[in-house]
């Protein structure tokens, strides 16, 4: 699967997802040897398009994607977003509005701090291969297994979010999650 490594390719990808009511976002980063996390990969998807962005590419300016993150017309969906939000806030691109499926999962009765793979398993009946989770995301080239793992994080999230939101709306708990998201941002 091709990784987005140029500003032109990123601009094209962002144009494809810019009209979506929501996009799903995840990051891979290294934090072991740095005070601030080192952003190594960004994954994003709408219901129709998905992409992997390589922020370490020397030919890439993240501005088109950072502009999407701050677009108030597009809901940004993450799972366990606190570290991702920290990274984007450091880049002066606080994702707003925001929806965290871990917080939503708790409000929907899936338990406190439900893991992403557990939520996907319970809601979508899909098993996620997490074997690439703790790899060196800064090392290039990335293996196909790493890219598949990374992309699955946002493509499953794009399927899961509408279901989770509908459940929260039905139970009258969506406002709880949105209040928490407002406090977070």
GROMACS .gro file of N, CA and C in nm, residues 48-131:
model
  252
   48UNK      N    1  -1.500   0.637   0.297
   48UNK     CA    2  -1.469   0.594   0.160
   48UNK      C    3  -1.321   0.591   0.124
   49UNK      N    4  -1.237   0.661   0.200
   49UNK     CA    5  -1.095   0.673   0.165
   49UNK      C    6  -1.010   0.656   0.291
   50UNK      N    7  -0.892   0.597   0.273
   50UNK     CA    8  -0.798   0.581   0.384
   50UNK      C    9  -0.657   0.604   0.334
   51UNK      N   10  -0.572   0.657   0.422
   51UNK     CA   11  -0.435   0.682   0.382
   51UNK      C   12  -0.340   0.680   0.499
   52UNK      N   13  -0.215   0.656   0.466
   52UNK     CA   14  -0.106   0.657   0.563
   52UNK      C   15  -0.011   0.769   0.523
   53UNK      N   16   0.011   0.859   0.616
   53UNK     CA   17   0.094   0.977   0.591
   53UNK      C   18   0.227   0.959   0.663
   54UNK      N   19   0.336   0.982   0.592
   54UNK     CA   20   0.470   0.969   0.651
   54UNK      C   21   0.525   1.107   0.685
   55UNK      N   22   0.508   1.151   0.810
   55UNK     CA   23   0.556   1.284   0.848
   55UNK      C   24   0.708   1.295   0.852
   56UNK      N   25   0.779   1.183   0.841
   56UNK     CA   26   0.925   1.185   0.839
   56UNK      C   27   0.980   1.208   0.698
   57UNK      N   28   0.892   1.207   0.599
   57UNK     CA   29   0.936   1.229   0.462
   57UNK      C   30   0.986   1.373   0.445
   58UNK      N   31   1.105   1.392   0.385
   58UNK     CA   32   1.157   1.528   0.369
   58UNK      C   33   1.079   1.612   0.267
   59UNK      N   34   0.997   1.546   0.184
   59UNK     CA   35   0.922   1.616   0.080
   59UNK      C   36   0.776   1.642   0.119
   60UNK      N   37   0.749   1.641   0.249
   60UNK     CA   38   0.611   1.652   0.296
   60UNK      C   39   0.593   1.768   0.392
   61UNK      N   40   0.496   1.852   0.362
   61UNK     CA   41   0.451   1.957   0.452
   61UNK      C   42   0.314   1.913   0.502
   62UNK      N   43   0.297   1.900   0.632
   62UNK     CA   44   0.173   1.849   0.690
   62UNK      C   45   0.057   1.948   0.688
   63UNK      N   46   0.080   2.069   0.645
   63UNK     CA   47  -0.022   2.174   0.654
   63UNK      C   48  -0.159   2.133   0.599
   64UNK      N   49  -0.171   2.068   0.482
   64UNK     CA   50  -0.305   2.030   0.435
   64UNK      C   51  -0.380   1.941   0.535
   65UNK      N   52  -0.309   1.850   0.598
   65UNK     CA   53  -0.375   1.763   0.696
   65UNK      C   54  -0.403   1.837   0.826
   66UNK      N   55  -0.310   1.918   0.871
   66UNK     CA   56  -0.332   1.994   0.994
   66UNK      C   57  -0.450   2.089   0.978
   67UNK      N   58  -0.469   2.143   0.858
   67UNK     CA   59  -0.586   2.228   0.832
   67UNK      C   60  -0.716   2.148   0.848
   68UNK      N   61  -0.717   2.023   0.803
   68UNK     CA   62  -0.835   1.938   0.821
   68UNK      C   63  -0.863   1.913   0.969
   69UNK      N   64  -0.757   1.894   1.046
   69UNK     CA   65  -0.775   1.867   1.189
   69UNK      C   66  -0.843   1.982   1.261
   70UNK      N   67  -0.823   2.102   1.214
   70UNK     CA   68  -0.882   2.217   1.282
   70UNK      C   69  -1.011   2.265   1.215
   71UNK      N   70  -1.055   2.197   1.110
   71UNK     CA   71  -1.178   2.234   1.040
   71UNK      C   72  -1.298   2.199   1.129
   72UNK      N   73  -1.376   2.299   1.171
   72UNK     CA   74  -1.487   2.272   1.262
   72UNK      C   75  -1.603   2.195   1.197
   73UNK      N   76  -1.603   2.182   1.065
   73UNK     CA   77  -1.711   2.110   0.996
   73UNK      C   78  -1.689   1.959   0.994
   74UNK      N   79  -1.570   1.914   1.031
   74UNK     CA   80  -1.538   1.771   1.025
   74UNK      C   81  -1.510   1.721   1.167
   75UNK      N   82  -1.583   1.620   1.208
   75UNK     CA   83  -1.557   1.557   1.338
   75UNK      C   84  -1.435   1.466   1.324
   76UNK      N   85  -1.341   1.477   1.418
   76UNK     CA   86  -1.222   1.392   1.419
   76UNK      C   87  -1.242   1.283   1.523
   77UNK      N   88  -1.235   1.157   1.480
   77UNK     CA   89  -1.260   1.042   1.565
   77UNK      C   90  -1.128   0.971   1.593
   78UNK      N   91  -1.098   0.953   1.720
   78UNK     CA   92  -0.978   0.884   1.766
   78UNK      C   93  -1.020   0.774   1.864
   79UNK      N   94  -0.928   0.688   1.898
   79UNK     CA   95  -0.946   0.597   2.011
   79UNK      C   96  -0.834   0.625   2.110
   80UNK      N   97  -0.871   0.651   2.235
   80UNK     CA   98  -0.773   0.684   2.340
   80UNK      C   99  -0.684   0.798   2.291
   81UNK      N  100  -0.744   0.912   2.272
   81UNK     CA  101  -0.683   1.022   2.196
   81UNK      C  102  -0.583   1.110   2.270
   82UNK      N  103  -0.566   1.095   2.398
   82UNK     CA  104  -0.487   1.193   2.473
   82UNK      C  105  -0.345   1.212   2.418
   83UNK      N  106  -0.275   1.105   2.384
   83UNK     CA  107  -0.139   1.121   2.331
   83UNK      C  108  -0.141   1.177   2.188
   84UNK      N  109  -0.239   1.136   2.109
   84UNK     CA  110  -0.251   1.191   1.974
   84UNK      C  111  -0.278   1.341   1.980
   85UNK      N  112  -0.369   1.380   2.068
   85UNK     CA  113  -0.403   1.522   2.084
   85UNK      C  114  -0.281   1.602   2.129
   86UNK      N  115  -0.202   1.544   2.218
   86UNK     CA  116  -0.079   1.612   2.262
   86UNK      C  117   0.014   1.639   2.143
   87UNK      N  118   0.029   1.541   2.057
   87UNK     CA  119   0.116   1.555   1.940
   87UNK      C  120   0.064   1.667   1.849
   88UNK      N  121  -0.064   1.663   1.818
   88UNK     CA  122  -0.119   1.764   1.726
   88UNK      C  123  -0.125   1.902   1.791
   89UNK      N  124  -0.149   1.908   1.919
   89UNK     CA  125  -0.146   2.036   1.989
   89UNK      C  126  -0.006   2.098   1.981
   90UNK      N  127   0.097   2.015   1.994
   90UNK     CA  128   0.235   2.064   1.980
   90UNK      C  129   0.262   2.116   1.839
   91UNK      N  130   0.187   2.066   1.741
   91UNK     CA  131   0.198   2.113   1.602
   91UNK      C  132   0.103   2.229   1.575
   92UNK      N  133   0.042   2.281   1.681
   92UNK     CA  134  -0.053   2.394   1.672
   92UNK      C  135  -0.175   2.359   1.587
   93UNK      N  136  -0.222   2.235   1.601
   93UNK     CA  137  -0.339   2.188   1.525
   93UNK      C  138  -0.429   2.103   1.615
   94UNK      N  139  -0.486   2.163   1.717
   94UNK     CA  140  -0.575   2.090   1.807
   94UNK      C  141  -0.696   2.038   1.727
   95UNK      N  142  -0.713   1.905   1.725
   95UNK     CA  143  -0.826   1.849   1.650
   95UNK      C  144  -0.959   1.886   1.717
   96UNK      N  145  -1.039   1.964   1.646
   96UNK     CA  146  -1.171   1.998   1.695
   96UNK      C  147  -1.268   2.001   1.577
   97UNK      N  148  -1.392   1.958   1.597
   97UNK     CA  149  -1.442   1.886   1.713
   97UNK      C  150  -1.383   1.745   1.718
   98UNK      N  151  -1.394   1.684   1.833
   98UNK     CA  152  -1.324   1.559   1.864
   98UNK      C  153  -1.421   1.458   1.920
   99UNK      N  154  -1.396   1.330   1.892
   99UNK     CA  155  -1.475   1.220   1.948
   99UNK      C  156  -1.378   1.108   1.980
  100UNK      N  157  -1.378   1.062   2.103
  100UNK     CA  158  -1.288   0.955   2.147
  100UNK      C  159  -1.371   0.830   2.171
  101UNK      N  160  -1.345   0.725   2.093
  101UNK     CA  161  -1.424   0.602   2.106
  101UNK      C  162  -1.396   0.527   2.235
  102UNK      N  163  -1.282   0.554   2.299
  102UNK     CA  164  -1.259   0.490   2.429
  102UNK      C  165  -1.353   0.550   2.534
  103UNK      N  166  -1.364   0.683   2.535
  103UNK     CA  167  -1.457   0.750   2.626
  103UNK      C  168  -1.600   0.709   2.592
  104UNK      N  169  -1.631   0.706   2.462
  104UNK     CA  170  -1.765   0.667   2.418
  104UNK      C  171  -1.796   0.523   2.456
  105UNK      N  172  -1.696   0.436   2.444
  105UNK     CA  173  -1.715   0.296   2.482
  105UNK      C  174  -1.750   0.283   2.629
  106UNK      N  175  -1.687   0.363   2.712
  106UNK     CA  176  -1.718   0.361   2.854
  106UNK      C  177  -1.862   0.407   2.877
  107UNK      N  178  -1.902   0.516   2.810
  107UNK     CA  179  -2.039   0.567   2.826
  107UNK      C  180  -2.142   0.469   2.772
  108UNK      N  181  -2.102   0.387   2.676
  108UNK     CA  182  -2.192   0.288   2.617
  108UNK      C  183  -2.195   0.156   2.694
  109UNK      N  184  -2.116   0.148   2.802
  109UNK     CA  185  -2.120   0.030   2.887
  109UNK      C  186  -2.018  -0.078   2.856
  110UNK      N  187  -1.913  -0.046   2.782
  110UNK     CA  188  -1.810  -0.144   2.750
  110UNK      C  189  -1.700  -0.151   2.855
  111UNK      N  190  -1.710  -0.076   2.961
  111UNK     CA  191  -1.610  -0.078   3.068
  111UNK      C  192  -1.513   0.037   3.055
  112UNK      N  193  -1.440   0.061   3.163
  112UNK     CA  194  -1.344   0.171   3.165
  112UNK      C  195  -1.223   0.138   3.080
  113UNK      N  196  -1.177   0.236   3.007
  113UNK     CA  197  -1.056   0.228   2.925
  113UNK      C  198  -1.051   0.102   2.838
  114UNK      N  199  -1.160   0.077   2.768
  114UNK     CA  200  -1.164  -0.039   2.680
  114UNK      C  201  -1.059  -0.024   2.570
  115UNK      N  202  -0.986  -0.130   2.547
  115UNK     CA  203  -0.883  -0.130   2.442
  115UNK      C  204  -0.950  -0.128   2.305
  116UNK      N  205  -0.879  -0.072   2.209
  116UNK     CA  206  -0.932  -0.061   2.073
  116UNK      C  207  -0.966  -0.197   2.016
  117UNK      N  208  -0.875  -0.294   2.028
  117UNK     CA  209  -0.901  -0.426   1.970
  117UNK      C  210  -1.021  -0.493   2.037
  118UNK      N  211  -1.041  -0.471   2.166
  118UNK     CA  212  -1.157  -0.528   2.236
  118UNK      C  213  -1.287  -0.464   2.188
  119UNK      N  214  -1.286  -0.333   2.166
  119UNK     CA  215  -1.405  -0.264   2.117
  119UNK      C  216  -1.439  -0.309   1.975
  120UNK      N  217  -1.338  -0.322   1.890
  120UNK     CA  218  -1.359  -0.370   1.753
  120UNK      C  219  -1.412  -0.513   1.755
  121UNK      N  220  -1.355  -0.596   1.840
  121UNK     CA  221  -1.399  -0.735   1.852
  121UNK      C  222  -1.546  -0.741   1.894
  122UNK      N  223  -1.583  -0.661   1.994
  122UNK     CA  224  -1.720  -0.666   2.045
  122UNK      C  225  -1.821  -0.604   1.949
  123UNK      N  226  -1.785  -0.494   1.884
  123UNK     CA  227  -1.882  -0.425   1.799
  123UNK      C  228  -1.882  -0.473   1.655
  124UNK      N  229  -1.765  -0.503   1.600
  124UNK     CA  230  -1.755  -0.541   1.458
  124UNK      C  231  -1.732  -0.690   1.436
  125UNK      N  232  -1.704  -0.762   1.545
  125UNK     CA  233  -1.677  -0.906   1.536
  125UNK      C  234  -1.555  -0.935   1.448
  126UNK      N  235  -1.451  -0.849   1.464
  126UNK     CA  236  -1.327  -0.861   1.387
  126UNK      C  237  -1.211  -0.872   1.485
  127UNK      N  238  -1.119  -0.962   1.456
  127UNK     CA  239  -0.996  -0.974   1.535
  127UNK      C  240  -0.887  -0.892   1.468
  128UNK      N  241  -0.818  -0.810   1.548
  128UNK     CA  242  -0.711  -0.726   1.496
  128UNK      C  243  -0.577  -0.787   1.533
  129UNK      N  244  -0.488  -0.795   1.435
  129UNK     CA  245  -0.351  -0.841   1.460
  129UNK      C  246  -0.272  -0.726   1.521
  130UNK      N  247  -0.234  -0.737   1.648
  130UNK     CA  248  -0.163  -0.630   1.717
  130UNK      C  249  -0.012  -0.657   1.724
  131UNK      N  250   0.039  -0.749   1.643
  131UNK     CA  251   0.180  -0.787   1.652
  131UNK      C  252   0.276  -0.675   1.614
   0.00000   0.00000   0.00000
